[in-house]
GROMACS .gro file of C-alpha atoms in nm:
model
  440
    1MET     CA    1   6.546   9.794  13.170
    2ALA     CA    2   6.458   9.431  13.108
    3ASP     CA    3   6.692   9.189  12.941
    4THR     CA    4   6.596   8.929  12.683
    5THR     CA    5   6.454   8.698  12.949
    6GLY     CA    6   6.260   8.963  13.136
    7ASN     CA    7   6.511   8.975  13.422
    8PRO     CA    8   6.626   9.313  13.552
    9THR     CA    9   6.952   9.448  13.420
   10HIS     CA   10   7.201   9.675  13.593
   11THR     CA   11   7.277   9.952  13.347
   12GLU     CA   12   7.500  10.165  13.567
   13ALA     CA   13   7.870  10.137  13.496
   14PRO     CA   14   8.078   9.940  13.743
   15SER     CA   15   8.335  10.111  13.961
   16ASP     CA   16   8.677  10.134  13.798
   17THR     CA   17   8.913  10.037  14.079
   18ASP     CA   18   9.221   9.815  14.102
   19ARG     CA   19   9.283   9.834  13.730
   20THR     CA   20   9.655   9.895  13.701
   21PRO     CA   21   9.749  10.031  13.357
   22HIS     CA   22   9.972   9.808  13.148
   23ARG     CA   23  10.244   9.961  12.933
   24SER     CA   24  10.157   9.953  12.565
   25SER     CA   25  10.407   9.719  12.403
   26TRP     CA   26  10.446   9.554  12.065
   27ARG     CA   27  10.480   9.215  12.233
   28TYR     CA   28  10.113   9.228  12.331
   29ILE     CA   29   9.986   9.279  11.976
   30GLY     CA   30   9.742   9.009  11.866
   31PRO     CA   31   9.366   9.078  11.846
   32GLY     CA   32   9.434   9.363  11.603
   33ILE     CA   33   9.614   9.128  11.365
   34VAL     CA   34   9.318   8.890  11.389
   35VAL     CA   35   9.058   9.158  11.313
   36ALA     CA   36   9.266   9.296  11.024
   37ALA     CA   37   9.306   8.952  10.869
   38THR     CA   38   8.940   8.861  10.913
   39GLY     CA   39   8.798   9.193  10.800
   40VAL     CA   40   8.993   9.215  10.475
   41GLY     CA   41   8.856   8.942  10.256
   42ALA     CA   42   8.887   8.870   9.887
   43GLY     CA   43   8.584   9.092   9.815
   44ASP     CA   44   8.754   9.394   9.972
   45LEU     CA   45   9.066   9.340   9.763
   46VAL     CA   46   8.861   9.307   9.445
   47ALA     CA   47   8.668   9.626   9.525
   48THR     CA   48   8.997   9.811   9.575
   49LEU     CA   49   9.145   9.667   9.255
   50ILE     CA   50   8.837   9.777   9.061
   51ALA     CA   51   8.860  10.126   9.214
   52GLY     CA   52   9.224  10.142   9.104
   53SER     CA   53   9.146  10.012   8.755
   54ASN     CA   54   8.855  10.257   8.708
   55PHE     CA   55   8.995  10.571   8.871
   56GLY     CA   56   9.371  10.520   8.903
   57TYR     CA   57   9.500  10.678   9.224
   58THR     CA   58   9.213  10.926   9.254
   59LEU     CA   59   9.040  10.742   9.539
   60LEU     CA   60   9.349  10.659   9.746
   61TRP     CA   61   9.231  10.912  10.004
   62ALA     CA   62   8.900  10.725  10.035
   63ALA     CA   63   9.081  10.402  10.123
   64VAL     CA   64   9.274  10.587  10.395
   65VAL     CA   65   8.954  10.742  10.534
   66GLY     CA   66   8.795  10.397  10.537
   67CYS     CA   67   9.073  10.269  10.761
   68LEU     CA   68   9.032  10.565  10.999
   69VAL     CA   69   8.657  10.504  11.023
   70LYS     CA   70   8.714  10.137  11.110
   71ILE     CA   71   8.977  10.231  11.371
   72SER     CA   72   8.712  10.435  11.552
   73LEU     CA   73   8.455  10.153  11.540
   74ALA     CA   74   8.691   9.880  11.659
   75GLU     CA   75   8.837  10.107  11.929
   76ALA     CA   76   8.487  10.182  12.057
   77ALA     CA   77   8.397   9.811  12.071
   78GLY     CA   78   8.720   9.727  12.253
   79ARG     CA   79   8.678  10.023  12.491
   80TRP     CA   80   8.329   9.906  12.590
   81HIS     CA   81   8.459   9.559  12.680
   82LEU     CA   82   8.752   9.691  12.884
   83ALA     CA   83   8.584   9.989  13.050
   84THR     CA   84   8.275   9.803  13.168
   85GLY     CA   85   8.396   9.444  13.205
   86ARG     CA   86   8.084   9.347  13.008
   87THR     CA   87   8.052   9.210  12.658
   88LEU     CA   88   7.909   9.398  12.363
   89PHE     CA   89   7.602   9.177  12.342
   90ASP     CA   90   7.533   9.248  12.708
   91GLY     CA   91   7.545   9.618  12.621
   92TRP     CA   92   7.311   9.568  12.328
   93ALA     CA   93   7.067   9.374  12.545
   94SER     CA   94   7.051   9.666  12.788
   95LEU     CA   95   6.919   9.886  12.505
   96GLY     CA   96   6.607   9.675  12.457
   97ARG     CA   97   6.475   9.352  12.311
   98TRP     CA   98   6.489   9.487  11.955
   99THR     CA   99   6.870   9.449  11.953
  100THR     CA  100   6.836   9.080  12.038
  101TYR     CA  101   6.580   9.021  11.762
  102PHE     CA  102   6.803   9.194  11.507
  103PHE     CA  103   7.112   9.003  11.617
  104VAL     CA  104   6.944   8.662  11.609
  105VAL     CA  105   6.792   8.705  11.263
  106TYR     CA  106   7.118   8.852  11.136
  107VAL     CA  107   7.354   8.578  11.259
  108VAL     CA  108   7.124   8.296  11.146
  109ILE     CA  109   7.068   8.418  10.789
  110TRP     CA  110   7.407   8.588  10.748
  111GLY     CA  111   7.594   8.284  10.879
  112PHE     CA  112   7.414   8.047  10.642
  113VAL     CA  113   7.493   8.248  10.329
  114TYR     CA  114   7.837   8.366  10.439
  115GLY     CA  115   7.946   8.011  10.514
  116ALA     CA  116   7.904   7.911  10.149
  117ALA     CA  117   8.068   8.233  10.025
  118ALA     CA  118   8.372   8.193  10.252
  119MET     CA  119   8.424   7.831  10.156
  120SER     CA  120   8.398   7.912   9.783
  121SER     CA  121   8.637   8.206   9.817
  122SER     CA  122   8.900   7.987   9.985
  123ALA     CA  123   8.851   7.712   9.727
  124LEU     CA  124   8.903   7.931   9.417
  125PRO     CA  125   9.279   7.985   9.454
  126LEU     CA  126   9.335   7.622   9.554
  127GLN     CA  127   9.160   7.499   9.242
  128ALA     CA  128   9.367   7.742   9.033
  129LEU     CA  129   9.689   7.617   9.194
  130PHE     CA  130   9.589   7.247   9.170
  131PRO     CA  131   9.340   7.231   8.880
  132ASP     CA  132   9.338   6.853   8.836
  133VAL     CA  133   9.304   6.747   9.200
  134MET     CA  134   8.942   6.818   9.296
  135SER     CA  135   8.636   7.012   9.184
  136LEU     CA  136   8.567   7.360   9.319
  137GLU     CA  137   8.286   7.224   9.540
  138ALA     CA  138   8.516   6.958   9.688
  139TRP     CA  139   8.784   7.218   9.764
  140ALA     CA  140   8.520   7.441   9.925
  141ILE     CA  141   8.392   7.160  10.149
  142ALA     CA  142   8.751   7.072  10.244
  143CYS     CA  143   8.824   7.434  10.341
  144GLY     CA  144   8.508   7.453  10.550
  145LEU     CA  145   8.581   7.127  10.731
  146VAL     CA  146   8.945   7.222  10.797
  147GLY     CA  147   8.827   7.554  10.942
  148LEU     CA  148   8.568   7.372  11.154
  149VAL     CA  149   8.819   7.123  11.297
  150PHE     CA  150   9.084   7.388  11.355
  151VAL     CA  151   8.856   7.626  11.548
  152TRP     CA  152   8.676   7.342  11.731
  153PHE     CA  153   8.994   7.195  11.884
  154ASN     CA  154   9.208   7.506  11.937
  155LYS     CA  155   9.180   7.793  12.181
  156TYR     CA  156   9.238   8.159  12.103
  157ALA     CA  157   9.617   8.149  12.161
  158VAL     CA  158   9.677   7.895  11.882
  159PHE     CA  159   9.417   8.062  11.660
  160GLU     CA  160   9.599   8.396  11.695
  161LYS     CA  161   9.939   8.245  11.606
  162VAL     CA  162   9.804   8.083  11.289
  163MET     CA  163   9.628   8.406  11.188
  164THR     CA  164   9.954   8.597  11.239
  165VAL     CA  165  10.141   8.360  11.007
  166LEU     CA  166   9.871   8.394  10.738
  167VAL     CA  167   9.875   8.773  10.776
  168GLY     CA  168  10.250   8.760  10.718
  169VAL     CA  169  10.188   8.575  10.391
  170MET     CA  170   9.924   8.832  10.290
  171PHE     CA  171  10.157   9.119  10.375
  172VAL     CA  172  10.454   8.983  10.178
  173VAL     CA  173  10.241   8.903   9.871
  174THR     CA  174  10.053   9.235   9.855
  175VAL     CA  175  10.365   9.447   9.913
  176TYR     CA  176  10.561   9.242   9.658
  177LEU     CA  177  10.290   9.298   9.395
  178ALA     CA  178  10.277   9.670   9.470
  179VAL     CA  179  10.653   9.700   9.423
  180ARG     CA  180  10.646   9.472   9.116
  181VAL     CA  181  10.407   9.697   8.923
  182ALA     CA  182  10.633  10.000   8.995
  183PRO     CA  183  10.378  10.252   9.126
  184ASN     CA  184  10.398  10.618   9.027
  185LEU     CA  185  10.456  10.769   9.371
  186GLY     CA  186  10.389  11.123   9.249
  187ASP     CA  187  10.041  11.027   9.130
  188ALA     CA  188   9.988  10.821   9.444
  189PHE     CA  189  10.060  11.117   9.675
  190ALA     CA  190   9.826  11.330   9.462
  191GLY     CA  191   9.560  11.067   9.527
  192LEU     CA  192   9.564  11.160   9.896
  193LEU     CA  193   9.384  11.484   9.809
  194PRO     CA  194   9.007  11.439   9.858
  195VAL     CA  195   8.888  11.462   9.498
  196LEU     CA  196   8.588  11.286   9.348
  197PRO     CA  197   8.618  11.118   9.007
  198ASP     CA  198   8.435  11.288   8.724
  199GLU     CA  199   8.207  10.991   8.673
  200LYS     CA  200   7.840  10.905   8.718
  201ASP     CA  201   7.761  10.787   9.075
  202SER     CA  202   8.111  10.889   9.185
  203VAL     CA  203   7.990  10.988   9.534
  204LEU     CA  204   7.831  10.647   9.594
  205ASN     CA  205   8.134  10.465   9.450
  206THR     CA  206   8.358  10.662   9.684
  207LEU     CA  207   8.138  10.593   9.986
  208GLY     CA  208   8.132  10.225   9.890
  209LEU     CA  209   8.512  10.211   9.886
  210ILE     CA  210   8.532  10.383  10.225
  211GLY     CA  211   8.273  10.150  10.372
  212GLY     CA  212   8.423   9.835  10.225
  213VAL     CA  213   8.774   9.859  10.369
  214GLY     CA  214   8.762   9.567  10.608
  215GLY     CA  215   8.421   9.644  10.749
  216THR     CA  216   8.216   9.346  10.868
  217ILE     CA  217   8.071   9.196  11.185
  218THR     CA  218   8.432   9.122  11.281
  219LEU     CA  219   8.457   9.482  11.401
  220ALA     CA  220   8.205   9.388  11.670
  221ALA     CA  221   8.399   9.066  11.738
  222TYR     CA  222   8.713   9.268  11.815
  223GLY     CA  223   8.608   9.324  12.177
  224TYR     CA  224   8.560   8.948  12.220
  225TRP     CA  225   8.909   8.878  12.085
  226VAL     CA  226   9.045   9.145  12.322
  227ASN     CA  227   8.887   8.952  12.612
  228ALA     CA  228   9.001   8.616  12.475
  229LYS     CA  229   9.357   8.752  12.477
  230GLY     CA  230   9.320   8.801  12.853
  231TRP     CA  231   9.258   9.176  12.846
  232THR     CA  232   8.953   9.221  13.069
  233ASP     CA  233   8.972   9.564  13.236
  234SER     CA  234   9.062   9.926  13.166
  235GLY     CA  235   9.424   9.867  13.266
  236TRP     CA  236   9.466   9.724  12.915
  237MET     CA  237   9.321  10.030  12.741
  238LYS     CA  238   9.653  10.170  12.610
  239VAL     CA  239   9.757   9.826  12.488
  240MET     CA  240   9.423   9.780  12.309
  241ARG     CA  241   9.452  10.116  12.137
  242LEU     CA  242   9.802  10.040  12.010
  243ASP     CA  243   9.682   9.699  11.895
  244ASN     CA  244   9.387   9.856  11.713
  245ARG     CA  245   9.609  10.108  11.532
  246VAL     CA  246   9.840   9.830  11.418
  247ALA     CA  247   9.534   9.644  11.288
  248TYR     CA  248   9.425   9.920  11.057
  249LEU     CA  249   9.776  10.024  10.960
  250THR     CA  250   9.808   9.666  10.836
  251THR     CA  251   9.470   9.690  10.664
  252GLY     CA  252   9.576  10.019  10.505
  253ILE     CA  253   9.890   9.861  10.363
  254PHE     CA  254   9.689   9.575  10.210
  255VAL     CA  255   9.436   9.809  10.054
  256VAL     CA  256   9.684  10.069   9.927
  257ALA     CA  257   9.902   9.796   9.778
  258MET     CA  258   9.608   9.648   9.586
  259LEU     CA  259   9.497   9.993   9.470
  260PHE     CA  260   9.851  10.040   9.332
  261VAL     CA  261   9.816   9.712   9.143
  262GLY     CA  262   9.478   9.818   9.005
  263ALA     CA  263   9.603  10.162   8.904
  264GLU     CA  264   9.926  10.048   8.736
  265LEU     CA  265   9.842   9.705   8.597
  266LEU     CA  266   9.476   9.750   8.504
  267HIS     CA  267   9.400  10.122   8.469
  268SER     CA  268   9.682  10.194   8.223
  269ALA     CA  269   9.588   9.889   8.011
  270ASN     CA  270   9.214   9.964   8.038
  271VAL     CA  271   9.146   9.614   8.173
  272ALA     CA  272   8.815   9.556   8.352
  273LEU     CA  273   8.800   9.294   8.630
  274ALA     CA  274   8.495   9.086   8.709
  275SER     CA  275   8.337   9.168   9.045
  276GLY     CA  276   8.358   8.918   9.328
  277ASP     CA  277   8.623   8.661   9.406
  278LYS     CA  278   8.655   8.551   9.042
  279GLY     CA  279   8.812   8.890   8.973
  280LEU     CA  280   9.118   8.774   9.167
  281ILE     CA  281   9.147   8.461   8.952
  282GLN     CA  282   9.133   8.691   8.649
  283LEU     CA  283   9.409   8.904   8.803
  284GLY     CA  284   9.619   8.588   8.848
  285ASP     CA  285   9.590   8.522   8.473
  286ILE     CA  286   9.697   8.881   8.397
  287LEU     CA  287   9.995   8.852   8.633
  288GLU     CA  288  10.100   8.530   8.464
  289ARG     CA  289  10.098   8.699   8.122
  290GLU     CA  290  10.287   9.003   8.247
  291TYR     CA  291  10.533   8.859   8.500
  292GLY     CA  292  10.535   8.482   8.461
  293SER     CA  293  10.383   8.181   8.634
  294ALA     CA  294  10.593   8.214   8.953
  295THR     CA  295  10.444   8.557   9.031
  296ALA     CA  296  10.094   8.430   8.950
  297LYS     CA  297  10.132   8.131   9.184
  298PHE     CA  298  10.275   8.355   9.456
  299PHE     CA  299   9.970   8.577   9.419
  300LEU     CA  300   9.731   8.280   9.442
  301ILE     CA  301   9.897   8.174   9.769
  302GLY     CA  302   9.832   8.524   9.901
  303PHE     CA  303   9.473   8.507   9.773
  304PHE     CA  304   9.422   8.182   9.965
  305ALA     CA  305   9.571   8.333  10.283
  306THR     CA  306   9.336   8.631  10.249
  307SER     CA  307   9.027   8.415  10.202
  308PHE     CA  308   9.110   8.151  10.462
  309THR     CA  309   9.189   8.405  10.735
  310SER     CA  310   8.843   8.553  10.678
  311LEU     CA  311   8.692   8.205  10.701
  312ILE     CA  312   8.853   8.094  11.026
  313GLY     CA  313   8.826   8.445  11.171
  314VAL     CA  314   8.449   8.446  11.127
  315TRP     CA  315   8.426   8.081  11.238
  316HIS     CA  316   8.592   8.184  11.567
  317GLY     CA  317   8.479   8.543  11.629
  318VAL     CA  318   8.112   8.522  11.537
  319SER     CA  319   8.082   8.188  11.716
  320LEU     CA  320   8.212   8.363  12.029
  321MET     CA  321   7.946   8.630  11.988
  322PHE     CA  322   7.675   8.371  11.939
  323ALA     CA  323   7.789   8.178  12.248
  324ASP     CA  324   7.774   8.501  12.447
  325PHE     CA  325   7.423   8.568  12.320
  326VAL     CA  326   7.306   8.221  12.430
  327ALA     CA  327   7.465   8.258  12.774
  328ARG     CA  328   7.291   8.594  12.819
  329TYR     CA  329   6.961   8.463  12.690
  330ARG     CA  330   6.966   8.164  12.926
  331GLY     CA  331   6.932   8.393  13.224
  332ARG     CA  332   7.269   8.528  13.325
  333GLU     CA  333   7.222   8.883  13.450
  334ALA     CA  334   7.545   9.013  13.305
  335ALA     CA  335   7.782   8.865  13.049
  336SER     CA  336   8.138   8.911  13.171
  337GLY     CA  337   8.453   8.955  12.965
  338THR     CA  338   8.638   8.739  13.217
  339GLU     CA  339   8.429   8.439  13.105
  340VAL     CA  340   8.549   8.497  12.749
  341ALA     CA  341   8.908   8.524  12.875
  342SER     CA  342   8.876   8.194  13.061
  343GLY     CA  343   8.811   8.006  12.737
  344GLU     CA  344   8.474   7.888  12.869
  345ARG     CA  345   8.290   8.024  12.564
  346GLU     CA  346   8.517   7.836  12.319
  347ARG     CA  347   8.434   7.505  12.487
  348SER     CA  348   8.059   7.568  12.509
  349TRP     CA  349   7.795   7.391  12.303
  350PRO     CA  350   7.655   7.717  12.153
  351PHE     CA  351   8.002   7.806  12.020
  352ARG     CA  352   8.032   7.467  11.854
  353ALA     CA  353   7.671   7.464  11.738
  354TYR     CA  354   7.725   7.791  11.550
  355LEU     CA  355   8.049   7.652  11.407
  356LEU     CA  356   7.847   7.366  11.265
  357TRP     CA  357   7.584   7.610  11.133
  358LEU     CA  358   7.854   7.805  10.946
  359THR     CA  359   7.999   7.488  10.795
  360LEU     CA  360   7.748   7.212  10.726
  361PRO     CA  361   7.415   7.364  10.606
  362PRO     CA  362   7.590   7.605  10.363
  363ILE     CA  363   7.733   7.305  10.176
  364VAL     CA  364   7.387   7.272  10.018
  365LEU     CA  365   7.432   7.617   9.861
  366LEU     CA  366   7.759   7.509   9.700
  367PHE     CA  367   7.567   7.264   9.482
  368GLN     CA  368   7.225   7.425   9.442
  369GLY     CA  369   7.312   7.793   9.412
  370GLU     CA  370   7.201   8.069   9.645
  371PRO     CA  371   6.824   8.110   9.700
  372PHE     CA  372   6.712   8.439   9.548
  373ARG     CA  373   6.493   8.566   9.833
  374LEU     CA  374   6.742   8.461  10.097
  375ILE     CA  375   7.019   8.654   9.921
  376ILE     CA  376   6.808   8.969   9.919
  377ILE     CA  377   6.739   8.937  10.293
  378TYR     CA  378   7.110   8.863  10.349
  379GLY     CA  379   7.205   9.179  10.158
  380VAL     CA  380   6.963   9.395  10.355
  381LEU     CA  381   7.071   9.258  10.694
  382GLY     CA  382   7.438   9.290  10.600
  383ALA     CA  383   7.389   9.652  10.496
  384ALA     CA  384   7.201   9.728  10.818
  385PHE     CA  385   7.458   9.579  11.056
  386MET     CA  386   7.726   9.848  11.029
  387PRO     CA  387   7.494  10.145  11.101
  388PHE     CA  388   7.346   9.934  11.383
  389LEU     CA  389   7.696   9.886  11.528
  390ALA     CA  390   7.796  10.252  11.495
  391LEU     CA  391   7.475  10.396  11.640
  392THR     CA  392   7.451  10.152  11.932
  393LEU     CA  393   7.814  10.221  12.024
  394ILE     CA  394   7.736  10.594  12.035
  395TRP     CA  395   7.440  10.517  12.261
  396LEU     CA  396   7.634  10.288  12.496
  397LEU     CA  397   7.948  10.502  12.522
  398ASN     CA  398   7.763  10.824  12.601
  399SER     CA  399   7.549  10.676  12.878
  400ALA     CA  400   7.585  10.586  13.245
  401ARG     CA  401   7.651  10.228  13.133
  402THR     CA  402   8.013  10.335  13.071
  403PRO     CA  403   8.243  10.478  13.345
  404ARG     CA  404   8.270  10.854  13.300
  405GLU     CA  405   8.642  10.860  13.219
  406TRP     CA  406   8.594  10.615  12.932
  407ARG     CA  407   8.290  10.772  12.769
  408ASN     CA  408   8.314  10.922  12.423
  409GLY     CA  409   8.485  11.252  12.367
  410MET     CA  410   8.417  11.487  12.078
  411LEU     CA  411   8.655  11.304  11.843
  412SER     CA  412   8.507  10.961  11.917
  413ASN     CA  413   8.152  11.088  11.880
  414GLY     CA  414   8.241  11.264  11.557
  415MET     CA  415   8.406  10.956  11.403
  416LEU     CA  416   8.127  10.721  11.513
  417ALA     CA  417   7.863  10.964  11.384
  418LEU     CA  418   8.050  10.985  11.053
  419ALA     CA  419   8.064  10.606  11.038
  420GLY     CA  420   7.695  10.576  11.123
  421LEU     CA  421   7.597  10.828  10.855
  422LEU     CA  422   7.824  10.668  10.595
  423PHE     CA  423   7.689  10.319  10.655
  424LEU     CA  424   7.331  10.443  10.676
  425VAL     CA  425   7.363  10.595  10.327
  426LEU     CA  426   7.515  10.273  10.195
  427CYS     CA  427   7.243  10.071  10.368
  428VAL     CA  428   6.965  10.277  10.209
  429LYS     CA  429   7.128  10.247   9.867
  430GLN     CA  430   7.169   9.870   9.897
  431ILE     CA  431   6.807   9.829  10.009
  432TRP     CA  432   6.692  10.055   9.725
  433ASP     CA  433   6.892   9.857   9.468
  434GLN     CA  434   6.745   9.520   9.564
  435PRO     CA  435   6.509   9.369   9.301
  436TRP     CA  436   6.204   9.387   9.527
  437ALA     CA  437   5.963   9.351   9.234
  438ASP     CA  438   6.092   8.997   9.180
  439PHE     CA  439   6.093   8.917   9.551
  440PHE     CA  440   5.715   8.883   9.589
   0.00000   0.00000   0.00000
């Protein structure tokens, strides 16, 4: 099969020799923390809060299922990198040129719009904490530039340490809030039973909650962070799987804690939150009325940690993916995970060019608003990425491209098929809901 440059590609899996297994140990944990922090953004927390405020504990089971689905996707991405020694984009390229076209259009449009969204999300809690210092736009630009400088001048090891500290802040804040609202544990355990709310569109709302639990392009970036950590062969497979489980256990705690807050603080008082990041500012006001300004400020610090980890996580992870795409496109026959581990990608001009793309052009959107047609295309591409990821992983991990012992089993195929179907339904719904009549 031809690659993106027309050069032949070796699709057979490499031999799996001299790969001594490493003992799974907590001291190795790292990429999982990064993917958990990046994947759970302010939008995910708002969606979970709204689910708790609308349905109480009824959809707790859906949040748990969402974490299990993401475990299977991230594990599959990490397994491809370790089992083959090749990167995920290299695997995609072996499936045909169409994967390259999709990826390029996706990262260009998605990065432009997401850059503005991430900067605004990080700016909101800072403006609420320091209302008289700068405007929201100025805070957003400052957050973007700080993220740019931090990722530009630091390698993965420093990036991981900072992400771990911010995850610690997120963890303490979300657990504190969950305890503060005194959840009804009896009702919470009942929420683990798979029951649908007796509401209109309850099936789609439930699927949306499952699909929104930390699910973004960062799931695909997980394999790159695994390589950047220095894990480059199948000897690290047990370590990666432990790391991945820790990632989504952490995600599960974040999500369940916020569902508790929504169920106890909002559902019982029949309070409706605004969608999007502004819903978290509204929650801060409610917390201040109920528990005082100290709790509200503590929450805003956690809100900032949540948003800023998503910002710098995308700045680093998606830039790594883009750098790998450029290296592959420029004629290298196979993109190796060892090159990612060496830090070569993080020093490359494509990595830094995409960093600039995420930071500088989106500043225009902070002042002029988001272009209508571009937002529709952004929504469609974003909805299509997750089924693309799930279905291509099934393809890659059931083929001769992967060593036989690391190919999918029944459980992996079942979970990836479930993920693909789930995200395909959500993709179709999002495309259907777009205002196409106004587009043309």
